[in-house]
Short mmCIF file of C-alpha atoms in Angstrom, two decimals:
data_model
loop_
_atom_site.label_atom_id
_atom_site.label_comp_id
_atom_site.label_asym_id
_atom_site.label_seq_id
_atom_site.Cartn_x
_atom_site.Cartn_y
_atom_site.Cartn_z
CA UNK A 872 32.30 42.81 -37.21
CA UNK A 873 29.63 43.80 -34.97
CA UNK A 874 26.87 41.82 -37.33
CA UNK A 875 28.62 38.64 -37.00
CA UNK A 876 29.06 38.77 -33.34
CA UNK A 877 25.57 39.13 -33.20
CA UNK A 878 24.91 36.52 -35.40
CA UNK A 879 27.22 33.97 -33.35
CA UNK A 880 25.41 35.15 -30.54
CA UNK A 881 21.82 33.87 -32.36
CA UNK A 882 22.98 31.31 -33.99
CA UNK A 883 24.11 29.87 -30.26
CA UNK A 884 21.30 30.55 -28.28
CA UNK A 885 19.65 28.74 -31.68
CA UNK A 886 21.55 25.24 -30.86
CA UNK A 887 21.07 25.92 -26.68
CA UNK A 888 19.06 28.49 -25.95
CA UNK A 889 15.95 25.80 -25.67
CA UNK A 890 17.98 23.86 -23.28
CA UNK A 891 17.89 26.47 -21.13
CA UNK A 892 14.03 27.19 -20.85
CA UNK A 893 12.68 23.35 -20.83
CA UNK A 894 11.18 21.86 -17.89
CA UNK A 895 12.25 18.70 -16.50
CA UNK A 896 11.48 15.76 -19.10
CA UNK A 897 8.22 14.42 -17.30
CA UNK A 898 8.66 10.97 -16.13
CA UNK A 899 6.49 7.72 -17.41
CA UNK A 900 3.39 5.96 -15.57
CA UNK A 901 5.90 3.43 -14.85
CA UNK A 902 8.36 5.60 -13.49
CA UNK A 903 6.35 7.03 -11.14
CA UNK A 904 4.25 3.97 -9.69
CA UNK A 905 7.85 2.75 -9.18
CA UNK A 906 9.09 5.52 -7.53
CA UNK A 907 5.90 5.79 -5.50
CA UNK A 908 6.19 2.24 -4.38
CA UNK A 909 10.19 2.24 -3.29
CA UNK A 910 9.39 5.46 -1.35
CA UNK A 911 6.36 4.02 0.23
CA UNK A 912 8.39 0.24 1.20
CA UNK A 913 11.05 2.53 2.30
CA UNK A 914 8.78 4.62 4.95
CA UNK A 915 9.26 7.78 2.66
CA UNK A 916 5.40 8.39 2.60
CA UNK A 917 6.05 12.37 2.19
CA UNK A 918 7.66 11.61 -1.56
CA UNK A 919 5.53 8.67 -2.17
CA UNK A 920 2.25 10.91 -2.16
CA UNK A 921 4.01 13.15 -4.22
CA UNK A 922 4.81 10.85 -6.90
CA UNK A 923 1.61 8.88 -6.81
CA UNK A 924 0.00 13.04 -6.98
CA UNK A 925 1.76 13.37 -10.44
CA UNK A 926 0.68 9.75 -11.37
CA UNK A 927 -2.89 11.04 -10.81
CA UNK A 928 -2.55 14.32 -12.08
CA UNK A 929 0.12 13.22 -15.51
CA UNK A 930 -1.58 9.97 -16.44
CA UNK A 931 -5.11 9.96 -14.97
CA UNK A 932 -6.21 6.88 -17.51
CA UNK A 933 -2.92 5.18 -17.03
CA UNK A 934 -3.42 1.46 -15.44
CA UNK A 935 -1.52 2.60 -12.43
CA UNK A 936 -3.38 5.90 -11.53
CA UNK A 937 -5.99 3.38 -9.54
CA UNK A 938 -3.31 2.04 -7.47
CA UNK A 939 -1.53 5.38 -7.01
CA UNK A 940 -5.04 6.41 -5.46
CA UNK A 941 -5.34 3.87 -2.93
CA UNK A 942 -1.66 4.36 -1.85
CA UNK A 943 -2.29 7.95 -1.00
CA UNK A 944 -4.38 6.69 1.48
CA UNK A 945 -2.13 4.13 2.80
CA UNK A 946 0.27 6.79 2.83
CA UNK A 947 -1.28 9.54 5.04
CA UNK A 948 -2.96 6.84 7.24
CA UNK A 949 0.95 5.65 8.34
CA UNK A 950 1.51 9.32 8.60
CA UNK A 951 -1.25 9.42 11.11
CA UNK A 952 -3.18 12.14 9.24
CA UNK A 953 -6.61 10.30 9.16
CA UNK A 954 -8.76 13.07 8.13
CA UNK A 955 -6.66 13.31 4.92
CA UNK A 956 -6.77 9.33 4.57
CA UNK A 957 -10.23 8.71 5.24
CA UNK A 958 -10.67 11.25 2.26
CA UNK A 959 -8.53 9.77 0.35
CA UNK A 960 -10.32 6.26 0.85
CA UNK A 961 -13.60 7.83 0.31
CA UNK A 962 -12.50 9.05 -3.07
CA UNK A 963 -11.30 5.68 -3.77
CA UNK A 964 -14.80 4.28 -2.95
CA UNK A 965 -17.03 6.66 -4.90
CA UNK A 966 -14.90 6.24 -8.05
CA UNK A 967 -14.24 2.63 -7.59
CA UNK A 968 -17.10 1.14 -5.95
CA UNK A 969 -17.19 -2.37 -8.02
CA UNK A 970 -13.32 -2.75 -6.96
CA UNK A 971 -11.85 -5.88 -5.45
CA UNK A 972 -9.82 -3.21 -3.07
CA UNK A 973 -13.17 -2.24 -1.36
CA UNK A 974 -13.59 -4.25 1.57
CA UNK A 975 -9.82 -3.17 2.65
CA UNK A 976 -10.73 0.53 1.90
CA UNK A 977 -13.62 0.18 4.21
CA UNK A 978 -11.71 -0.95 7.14
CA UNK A 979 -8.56 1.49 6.46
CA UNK A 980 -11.78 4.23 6.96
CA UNK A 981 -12.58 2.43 10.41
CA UNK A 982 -9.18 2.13 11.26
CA UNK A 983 -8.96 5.95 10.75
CA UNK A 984 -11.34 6.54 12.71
CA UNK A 985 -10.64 4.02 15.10
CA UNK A 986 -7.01 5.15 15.78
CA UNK A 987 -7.92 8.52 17.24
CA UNK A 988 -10.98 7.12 20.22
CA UNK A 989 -10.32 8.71 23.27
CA UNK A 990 -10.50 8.10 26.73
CA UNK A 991 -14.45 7.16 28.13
CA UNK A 992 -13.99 10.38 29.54
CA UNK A 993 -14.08 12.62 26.42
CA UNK A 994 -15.99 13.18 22.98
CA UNK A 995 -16.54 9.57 21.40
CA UNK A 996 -17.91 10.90 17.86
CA UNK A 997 -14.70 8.80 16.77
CA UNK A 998 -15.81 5.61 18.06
CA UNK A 999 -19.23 5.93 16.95
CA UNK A 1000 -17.50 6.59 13.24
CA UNK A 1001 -15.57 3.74 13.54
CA UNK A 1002 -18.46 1.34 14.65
CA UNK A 1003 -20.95 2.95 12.08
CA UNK A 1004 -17.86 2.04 9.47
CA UNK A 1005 -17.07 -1.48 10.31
CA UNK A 1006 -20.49 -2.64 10.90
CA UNK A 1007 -20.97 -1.59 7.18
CA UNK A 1008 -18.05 -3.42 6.47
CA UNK A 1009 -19.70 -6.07 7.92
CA UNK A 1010 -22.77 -6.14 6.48
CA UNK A 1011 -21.71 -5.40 2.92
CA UNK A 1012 -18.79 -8.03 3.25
CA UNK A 1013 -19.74 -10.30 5.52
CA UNK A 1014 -17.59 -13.05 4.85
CA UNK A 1015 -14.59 -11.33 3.36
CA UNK A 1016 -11.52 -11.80 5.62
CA UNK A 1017 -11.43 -7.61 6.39
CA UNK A 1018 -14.72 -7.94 8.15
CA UNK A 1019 -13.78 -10.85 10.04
CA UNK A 1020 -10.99 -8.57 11.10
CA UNK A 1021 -12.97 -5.48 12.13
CA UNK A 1022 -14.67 -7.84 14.91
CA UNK A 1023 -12.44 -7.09 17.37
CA UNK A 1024 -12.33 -3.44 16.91
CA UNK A 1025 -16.05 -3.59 16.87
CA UNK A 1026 -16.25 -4.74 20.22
CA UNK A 1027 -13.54 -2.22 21.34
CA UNK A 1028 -15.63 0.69 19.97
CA UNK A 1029 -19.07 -0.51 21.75
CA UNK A 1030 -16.49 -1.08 25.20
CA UNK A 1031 -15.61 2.59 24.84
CA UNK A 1032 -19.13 3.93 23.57
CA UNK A 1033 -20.78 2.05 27.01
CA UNK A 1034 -17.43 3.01 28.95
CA UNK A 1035 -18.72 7.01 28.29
CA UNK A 1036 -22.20 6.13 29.20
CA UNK A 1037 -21.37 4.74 32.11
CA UNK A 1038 -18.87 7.47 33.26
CA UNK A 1039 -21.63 9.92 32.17
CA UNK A 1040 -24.51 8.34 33.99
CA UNK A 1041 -21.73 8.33 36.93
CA UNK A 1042 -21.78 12.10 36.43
CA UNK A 1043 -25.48 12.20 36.40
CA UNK A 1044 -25.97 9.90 39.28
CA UNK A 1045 -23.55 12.05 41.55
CA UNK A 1046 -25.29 15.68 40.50
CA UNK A 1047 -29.01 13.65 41.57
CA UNK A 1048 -29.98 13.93 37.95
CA UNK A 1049 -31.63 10.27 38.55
CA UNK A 1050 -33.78 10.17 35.25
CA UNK A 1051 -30.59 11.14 32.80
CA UNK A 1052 -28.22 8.72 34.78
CA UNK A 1053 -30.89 5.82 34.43
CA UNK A 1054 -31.10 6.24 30.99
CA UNK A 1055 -27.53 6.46 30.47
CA UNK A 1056 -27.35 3.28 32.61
CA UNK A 1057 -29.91 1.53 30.08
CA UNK A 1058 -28.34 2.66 27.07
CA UNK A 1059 -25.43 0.02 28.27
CA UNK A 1060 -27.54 -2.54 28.54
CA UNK A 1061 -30.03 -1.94 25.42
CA UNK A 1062 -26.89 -0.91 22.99
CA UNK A 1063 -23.82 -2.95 24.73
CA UNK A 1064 -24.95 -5.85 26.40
CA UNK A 1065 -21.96 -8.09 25.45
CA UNK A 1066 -18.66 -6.00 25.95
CA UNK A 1067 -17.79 -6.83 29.57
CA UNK A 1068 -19.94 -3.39 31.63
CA UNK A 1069 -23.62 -4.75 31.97
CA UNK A 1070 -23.07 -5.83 35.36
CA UNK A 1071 -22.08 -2.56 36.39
CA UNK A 1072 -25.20 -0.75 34.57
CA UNK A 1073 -27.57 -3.02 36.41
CA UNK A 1074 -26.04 -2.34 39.45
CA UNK A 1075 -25.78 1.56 39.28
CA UNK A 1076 -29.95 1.04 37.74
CA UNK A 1077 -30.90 -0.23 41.17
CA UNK A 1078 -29.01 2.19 43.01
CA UNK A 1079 -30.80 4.73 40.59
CA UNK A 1080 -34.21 3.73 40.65
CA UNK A 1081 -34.08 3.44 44.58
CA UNK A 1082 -33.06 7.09 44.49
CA UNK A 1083 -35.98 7.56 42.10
CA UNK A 1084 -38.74 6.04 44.40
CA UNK A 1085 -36.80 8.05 47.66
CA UNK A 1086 -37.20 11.38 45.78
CA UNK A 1087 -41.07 10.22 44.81
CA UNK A 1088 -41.45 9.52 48.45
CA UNK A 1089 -40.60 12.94 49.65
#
């Protein structure tokens, strides 16, 4: 009796017991992208990376893996986690660099950068990122439609980079550090001359260089 309760007992976990230990059924290239794509449209960036991760990771030759890249970056940059977009774009651009995507890569980077300047005030390594990025932009691209784009924002990174000269040579100018608040006050004019603060850098240079010859006097 016992032997063919243990045999039931095989023969079932035979017919089931497989059922039991599988993983979910993986899901196509297709499958994902589409997934990936109505998360994304529907603002669900969180499960969109994930899906277009296992497109990557499942189906790295599949047709859709290239798209699935780019997206990640789309995704994090609406997420407003730029370091992890402008890798994700620079991935896209060293493994991709003949693609027609590139010129809109290259300005997602500036943007990335571009998004997070700060006040004149503080640290402007993010402006001078987003300038360095969009004048390549430029100059690879010059007449596609993204670097036509970036003009604006090219201006508004050189109006912040002279704003923080200006408030620095301000700084300078106040402590009687003359020499380091005239060059400051040059910079503007030698690096900036057409975003709106020249006038104010000559200015503050006469003002400087007087104090310069008073000092020289004494």
């Amino acid at each position: 009796m016992k032997r063919f309760i243990l045999l039931g007992l095989i023969a079932m976990f035979a017919f089931s017991g497989c059922a039991w230990f599988q993983t979910e059924e993986e899901k196509t290239a297709q499958e994902l992208i589409n997934d990936g794509m109505d998360q994304y449209n529907d603002k669900g960036y969180r499960d969109a990376i994930a899906s277009f991760e296992k497109l990557k990771d499942w189906y790295p030759f599949s047709q859709y893996a290239i798209l699935a890249e780019l997206k990640i970056g789309d995704a994090h940059y609406h997420l407003q986690e730029y370091e992890d977009a402008i890798a994700a774009y620079e991935d896209f651009e060293s493994l991709h660099p003949r693609n027609e995507a590139i010129p809109y890569v290259i300005y997602q980077i500036g943007l990335s950068y571009f998004e997070r300047i700060d006040t004149v005030d503080r640290d402007q390594s993010t402006a001078q990122k987003a300038l360095e990025t969009f004048e390549r932009l430029r100059k690879q691209f010059p007449k596609d439609p993204y670097a036509i784009k970036a003009e604006q924002n090219i201006k508004k990174s050189q109006k912040s980079l002279a704003g923080h000269d200006l408030y620095v040579g301000l700084f300078y100018y106040k402590s009687k550090h003359y020499k380091a608040a005239l060059q400051r006050f040059k910079n503007v004019l030698t690096k900036y001359p057409d975003v709106g603060v020249h006038q104010k850098a000559l200015q503050y240079i006469i003002q400087v260089e007087d104090k310069i010859k008073e000092t020289a006097v004494k």
